[in-house]
Short mmCIF file of C-alpha atoms in Angstrom, two decimals:
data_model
loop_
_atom_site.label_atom_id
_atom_site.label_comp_id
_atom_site.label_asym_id
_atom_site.label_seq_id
_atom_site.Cartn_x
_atom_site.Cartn_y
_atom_site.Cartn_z
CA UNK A 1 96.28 -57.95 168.47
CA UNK A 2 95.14 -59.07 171.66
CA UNK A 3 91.47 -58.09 172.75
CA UNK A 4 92.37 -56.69 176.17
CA UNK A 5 88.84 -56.16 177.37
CA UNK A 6 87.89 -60.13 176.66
CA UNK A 7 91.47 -60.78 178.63
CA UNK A 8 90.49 -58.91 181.65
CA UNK A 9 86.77 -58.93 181.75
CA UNK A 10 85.64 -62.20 180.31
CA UNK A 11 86.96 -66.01 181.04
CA UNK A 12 84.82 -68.59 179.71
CA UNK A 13 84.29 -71.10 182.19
CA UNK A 14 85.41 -75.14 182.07
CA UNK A 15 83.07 -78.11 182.69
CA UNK A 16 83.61 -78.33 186.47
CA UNK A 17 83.52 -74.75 187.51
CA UNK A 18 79.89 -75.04 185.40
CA UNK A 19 78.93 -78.11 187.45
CA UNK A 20 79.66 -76.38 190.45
CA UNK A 21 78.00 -73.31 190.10
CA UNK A 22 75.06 -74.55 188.92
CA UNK A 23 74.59 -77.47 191.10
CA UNK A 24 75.09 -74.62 193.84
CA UNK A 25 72.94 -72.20 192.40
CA UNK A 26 70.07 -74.82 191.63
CA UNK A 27 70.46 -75.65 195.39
CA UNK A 28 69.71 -72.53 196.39
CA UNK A 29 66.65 -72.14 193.87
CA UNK A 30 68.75 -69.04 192.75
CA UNK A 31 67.13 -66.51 190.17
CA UNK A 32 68.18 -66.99 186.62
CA UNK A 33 67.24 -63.87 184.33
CA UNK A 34 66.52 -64.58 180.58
CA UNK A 35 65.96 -62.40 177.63
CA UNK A 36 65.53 -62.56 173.79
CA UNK A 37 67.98 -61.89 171.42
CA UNK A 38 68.26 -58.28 170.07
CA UNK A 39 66.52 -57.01 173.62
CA UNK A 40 67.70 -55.10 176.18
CA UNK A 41 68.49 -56.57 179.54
CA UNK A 42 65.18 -54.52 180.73
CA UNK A 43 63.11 -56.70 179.31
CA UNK A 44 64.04 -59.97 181.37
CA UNK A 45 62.16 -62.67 182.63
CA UNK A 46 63.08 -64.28 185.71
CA UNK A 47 62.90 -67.91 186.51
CA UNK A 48 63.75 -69.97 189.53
CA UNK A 49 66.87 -72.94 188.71
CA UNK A 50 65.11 -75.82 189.80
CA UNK A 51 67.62 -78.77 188.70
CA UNK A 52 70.75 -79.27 186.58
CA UNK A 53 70.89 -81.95 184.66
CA UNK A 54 74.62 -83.13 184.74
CA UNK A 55 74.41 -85.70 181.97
CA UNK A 56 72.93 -83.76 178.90
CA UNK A 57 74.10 -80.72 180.33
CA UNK A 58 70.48 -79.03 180.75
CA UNK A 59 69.46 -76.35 183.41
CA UNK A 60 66.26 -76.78 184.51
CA UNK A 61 64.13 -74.12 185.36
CA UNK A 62 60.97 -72.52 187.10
CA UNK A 63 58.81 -69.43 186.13
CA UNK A 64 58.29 -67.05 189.10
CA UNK A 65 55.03 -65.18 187.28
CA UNK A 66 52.72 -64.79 189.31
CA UNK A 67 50.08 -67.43 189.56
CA UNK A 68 47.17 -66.38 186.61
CA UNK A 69 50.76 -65.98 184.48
CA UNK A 70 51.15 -69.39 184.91
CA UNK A 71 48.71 -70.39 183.00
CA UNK A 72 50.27 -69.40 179.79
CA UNK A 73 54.00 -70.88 178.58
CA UNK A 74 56.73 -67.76 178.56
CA UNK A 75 56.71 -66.13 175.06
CA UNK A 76 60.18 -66.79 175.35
CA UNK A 77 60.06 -70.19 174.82
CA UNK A 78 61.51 -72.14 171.36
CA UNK A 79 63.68 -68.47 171.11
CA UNK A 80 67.31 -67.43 171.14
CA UNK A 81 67.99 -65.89 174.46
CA UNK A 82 70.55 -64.42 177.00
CA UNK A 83 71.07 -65.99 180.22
CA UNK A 84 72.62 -64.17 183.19
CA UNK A 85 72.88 -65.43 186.83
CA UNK A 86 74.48 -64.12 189.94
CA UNK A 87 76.62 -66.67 191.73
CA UNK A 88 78.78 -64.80 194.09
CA UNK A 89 80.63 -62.15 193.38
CA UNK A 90 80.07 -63.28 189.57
CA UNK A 91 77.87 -63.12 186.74
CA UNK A 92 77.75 -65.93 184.27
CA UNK A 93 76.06 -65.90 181.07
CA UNK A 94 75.54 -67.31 177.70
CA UNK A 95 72.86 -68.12 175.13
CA UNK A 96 70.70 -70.90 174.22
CA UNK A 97 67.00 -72.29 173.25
CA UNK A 98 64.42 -71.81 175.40
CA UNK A 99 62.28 -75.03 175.93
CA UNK A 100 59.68 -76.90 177.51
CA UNK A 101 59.02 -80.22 179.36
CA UNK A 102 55.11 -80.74 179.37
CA UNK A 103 55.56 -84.12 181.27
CA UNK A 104 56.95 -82.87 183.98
CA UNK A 105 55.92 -79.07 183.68
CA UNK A 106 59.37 -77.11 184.11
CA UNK A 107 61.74 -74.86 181.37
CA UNK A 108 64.71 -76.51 179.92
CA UNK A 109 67.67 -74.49 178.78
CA UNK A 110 70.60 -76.39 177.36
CA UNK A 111 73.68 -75.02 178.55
CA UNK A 112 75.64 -76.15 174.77
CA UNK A 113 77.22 -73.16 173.98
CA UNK A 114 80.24 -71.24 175.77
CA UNK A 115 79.44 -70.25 179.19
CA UNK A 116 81.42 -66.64 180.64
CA UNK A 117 82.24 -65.35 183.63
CA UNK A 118 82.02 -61.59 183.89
CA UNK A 119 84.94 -60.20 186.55
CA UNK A 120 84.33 -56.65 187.50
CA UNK A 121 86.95 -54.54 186.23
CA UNK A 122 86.38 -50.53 187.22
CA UNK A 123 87.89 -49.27 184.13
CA UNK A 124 85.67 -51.01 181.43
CA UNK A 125 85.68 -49.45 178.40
CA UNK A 126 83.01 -49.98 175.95
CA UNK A 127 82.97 -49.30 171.91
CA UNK A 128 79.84 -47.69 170.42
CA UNK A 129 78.42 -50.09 167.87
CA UNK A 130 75.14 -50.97 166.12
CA UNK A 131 73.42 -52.17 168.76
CA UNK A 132 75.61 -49.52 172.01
CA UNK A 133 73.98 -45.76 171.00
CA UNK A 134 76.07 -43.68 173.22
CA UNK A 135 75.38 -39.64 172.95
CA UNK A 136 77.00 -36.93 175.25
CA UNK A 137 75.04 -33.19 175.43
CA UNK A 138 77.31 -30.49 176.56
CA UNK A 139 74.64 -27.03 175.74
CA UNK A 140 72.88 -27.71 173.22
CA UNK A 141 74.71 -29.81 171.47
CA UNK A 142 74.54 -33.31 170.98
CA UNK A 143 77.71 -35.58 170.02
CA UNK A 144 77.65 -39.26 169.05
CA UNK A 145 80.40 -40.73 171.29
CA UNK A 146 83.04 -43.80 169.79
CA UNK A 147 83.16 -45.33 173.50
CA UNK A 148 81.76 -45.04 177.05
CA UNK A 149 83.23 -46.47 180.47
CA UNK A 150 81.65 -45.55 184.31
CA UNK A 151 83.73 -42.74 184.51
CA UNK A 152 83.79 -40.83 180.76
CA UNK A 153 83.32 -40.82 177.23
CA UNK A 154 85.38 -39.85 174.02
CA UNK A 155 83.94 -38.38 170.20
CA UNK A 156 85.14 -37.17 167.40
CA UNK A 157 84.52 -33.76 165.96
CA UNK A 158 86.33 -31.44 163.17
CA UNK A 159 89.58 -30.40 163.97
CA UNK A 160 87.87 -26.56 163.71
CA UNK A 161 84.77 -27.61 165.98
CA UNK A 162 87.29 -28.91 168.59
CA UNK A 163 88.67 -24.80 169.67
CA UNK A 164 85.53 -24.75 171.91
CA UNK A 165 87.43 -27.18 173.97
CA UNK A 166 90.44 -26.86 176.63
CA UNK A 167 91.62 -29.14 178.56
CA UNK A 168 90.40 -29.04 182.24
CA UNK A 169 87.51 -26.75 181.32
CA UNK A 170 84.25 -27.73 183.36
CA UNK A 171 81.06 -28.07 181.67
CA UNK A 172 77.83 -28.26 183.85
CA UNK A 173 74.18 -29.20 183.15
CA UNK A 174 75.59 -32.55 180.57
CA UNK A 175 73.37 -35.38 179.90
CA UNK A 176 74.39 -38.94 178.39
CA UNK A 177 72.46 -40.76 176.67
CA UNK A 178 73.19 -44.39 176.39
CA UNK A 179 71.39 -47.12 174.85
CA UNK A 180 67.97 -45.94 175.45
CA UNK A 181 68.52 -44.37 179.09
CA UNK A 182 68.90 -41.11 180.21
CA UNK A 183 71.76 -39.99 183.08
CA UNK A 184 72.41 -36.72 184.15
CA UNK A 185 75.61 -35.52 184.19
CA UNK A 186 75.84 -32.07 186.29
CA UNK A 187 79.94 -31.73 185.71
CA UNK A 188 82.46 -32.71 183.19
CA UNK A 189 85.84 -32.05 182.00
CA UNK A 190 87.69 -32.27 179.57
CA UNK A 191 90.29 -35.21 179.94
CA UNK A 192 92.09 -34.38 176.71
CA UNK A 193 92.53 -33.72 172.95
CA UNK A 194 94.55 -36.01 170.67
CA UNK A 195 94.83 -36.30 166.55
CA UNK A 196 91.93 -38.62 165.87
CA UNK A 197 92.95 -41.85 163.56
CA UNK A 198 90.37 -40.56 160.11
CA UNK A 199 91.58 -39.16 157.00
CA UNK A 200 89.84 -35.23 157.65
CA UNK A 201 91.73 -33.66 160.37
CA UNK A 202 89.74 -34.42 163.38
CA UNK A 203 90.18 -34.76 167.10
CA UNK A 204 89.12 -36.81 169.82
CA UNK A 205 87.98 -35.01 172.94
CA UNK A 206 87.77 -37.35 175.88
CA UNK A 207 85.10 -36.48 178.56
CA UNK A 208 85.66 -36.59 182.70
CA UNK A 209 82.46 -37.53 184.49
CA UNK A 210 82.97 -35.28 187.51
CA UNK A 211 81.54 -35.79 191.39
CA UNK A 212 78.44 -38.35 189.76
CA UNK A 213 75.54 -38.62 192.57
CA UNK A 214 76.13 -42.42 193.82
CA UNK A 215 73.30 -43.70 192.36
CA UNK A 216 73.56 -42.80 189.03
CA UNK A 217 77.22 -43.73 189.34
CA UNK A 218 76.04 -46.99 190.44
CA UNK A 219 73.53 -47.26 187.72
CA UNK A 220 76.01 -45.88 184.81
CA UNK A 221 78.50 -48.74 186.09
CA UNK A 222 75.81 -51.33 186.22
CA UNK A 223 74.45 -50.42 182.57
CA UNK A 224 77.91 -50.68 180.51
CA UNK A 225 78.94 -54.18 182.27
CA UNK A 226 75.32 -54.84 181.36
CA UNK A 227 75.44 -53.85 177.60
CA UNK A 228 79.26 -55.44 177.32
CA UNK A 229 77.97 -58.66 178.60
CA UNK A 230 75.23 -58.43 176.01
CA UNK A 231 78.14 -57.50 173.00
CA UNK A 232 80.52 -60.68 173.73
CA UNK A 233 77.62 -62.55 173.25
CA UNK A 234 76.41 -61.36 170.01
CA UNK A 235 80.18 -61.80 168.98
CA UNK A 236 79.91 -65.24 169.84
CA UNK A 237 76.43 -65.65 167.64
CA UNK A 238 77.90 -63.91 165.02
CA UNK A 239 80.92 -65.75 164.74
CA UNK A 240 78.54 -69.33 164.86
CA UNK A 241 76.61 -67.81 162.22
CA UNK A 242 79.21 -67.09 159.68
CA UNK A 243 80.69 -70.52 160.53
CA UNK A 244 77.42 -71.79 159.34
CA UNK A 245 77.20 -70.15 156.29
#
C-alpha cells in the first residue's frame, strides 16, 4: 500500500538540487538548526553554513553561541543528530555525525545519508506513536488520540462510552496536549463516528478544531510538520539499523 503522506509531503532530494541549495544557502551564511537524536526540535542548536564541500559531500558549519560559549565545543558534537534548514519556501532535513575540524576551527556535518524536502501540505495527518503523545480533554476527561492534523484529532473509545457523543455537538473549554505542549482549544465538534477497526466494539470519534486563535493555529500547524519531519527520519534510522543487524 502506498504511504500517501511520504508521497505528498516528503521527496528526497537528488545530488544537484543538494548542490544547489546548499551552495546557496552557505552563500547566504543561512542558519542551519541541529538537534540530537531522541530530542525534541526545542532543544536545537543553531549554527551558521559556512562552506559546502562539493567533493566529499560535507557541510561546513559555524556556531552562533555567543562569544564565552565559544570557548567550549557543542555537546552535540561526535552525536547522531537532525538537521533542518530553511531554503525558500522549503525545509530540508536529514541526519548525520556531528564533527569537528580543530585545524581550521569550524563543524563538519557529512551530508551521507538521504536528504528530504518537506512540501507544506494543509491537511497533514499525523499517527500517534512512541515517540508523538497526542491527548484531547473534552471536561474532565482525558482521551489518548490515534492521530492529530492542524485542524482535528480522532480516538477510540467503547462503543458504550461513545453515546456521550453526536455529531455536530460543540464542546467548549478543550485542551490538546501534544508531545509535551499544551494548546487550548476553546471549541470543537464532533466531525463523526465510524466502527473502529479492533476486535471489542469500539468507535472512532473524530474531533473539529473550531474558530482556533491564529496563533495557536499557527503554532499547532508548525508543531505536527515539526514532529512528522522528526518521524520520517527515525523511519529512515530504523530501517539502517535493522539493515545492520
Amino acid at each position: 500500500m502506498a504511504d500517501h503522506n511520504k508521497k505528498h509531503y516528503f521527496m528526497i532530494i537528488d545530488k544537484d538540487e543538494l548542490k544547489s541549495v546548499a551552495l546557496d544557502h552557505t552563500e547566504d551564511k543561512g542558519l542551519v538548526q541541529l538537534w540530537k537524536q531522541g530530542k525534541s526540535e526545542d532543544t536545537v542548536e543553531d549554527f551558521e553554513a559556512h562552506d559546502y564541500d562539493e567533493e566529499n559531500g560535507r557541510l561546513i558549519l559555524k556556531s552562533t553561541a555567543k562569544l564565552l560559549s565559544l570557548l567550549k565545543l557543542s555537546p552535540l558534537l561526535n552525536k547522531e543528530v537532525f538537521l533542518k534548514m530553511t531554503v525558500g519556501k522549503y525545509h530540508y532535513f536529514t541526519y548525520s555525525i556531528l564533527e569537528y575540524d580543530k585545524e581550521e576551527k569550524v563543524y563538519v556535518l557529512p551530508l551521507i545519508n538521504d536528504i528530504y524536502r518537506g512540501q507544506q501540505r494543509t491537511n497533514y495527518r499525523l499517527m500517534a506513536s512512541s515517540y508523538i503523545k497526542i491527548q484531547f480533554k473534552i471536561g474532565e476527561i482525558v482521551y489518548k488520540c490515534q492521530d492529530i492534523s492542524a485542524g482535528g484529532v480522532s480516538f477510540i473509545v467503547p462503543t458504550e462510552e461513545a453515546a456521550i457523543f453526536e455529531k455536530d455537538d460543540l464542546h467548549e473549554g478543550c485542551a490538546l496536549l501534544f508531545c509535551g505542549k499544551r494548546f487550548e482549544i476553546n471549541k470543537a465538534r464532533i466531525a463523526g463516528l465510524w466502527d473502529a477497526e479492533v476486535k471489542e466494539p469500539h468507535k472512532k470519534v473524530g474531533i473539529a478544531f473550531v474558530d482556533l486563535k491564529p496563533q495557536i493555529e499557527e503554532d499547532l500547524y508548525r508543531q505536527v510538520n515539526s514532529e512528522a519531519r522528526g518521524e520520517e527520519v527515525r523511519k529512515k534510522l530504523a530501517e539502517r539499523k535493522a539493515k545492520q543487524s
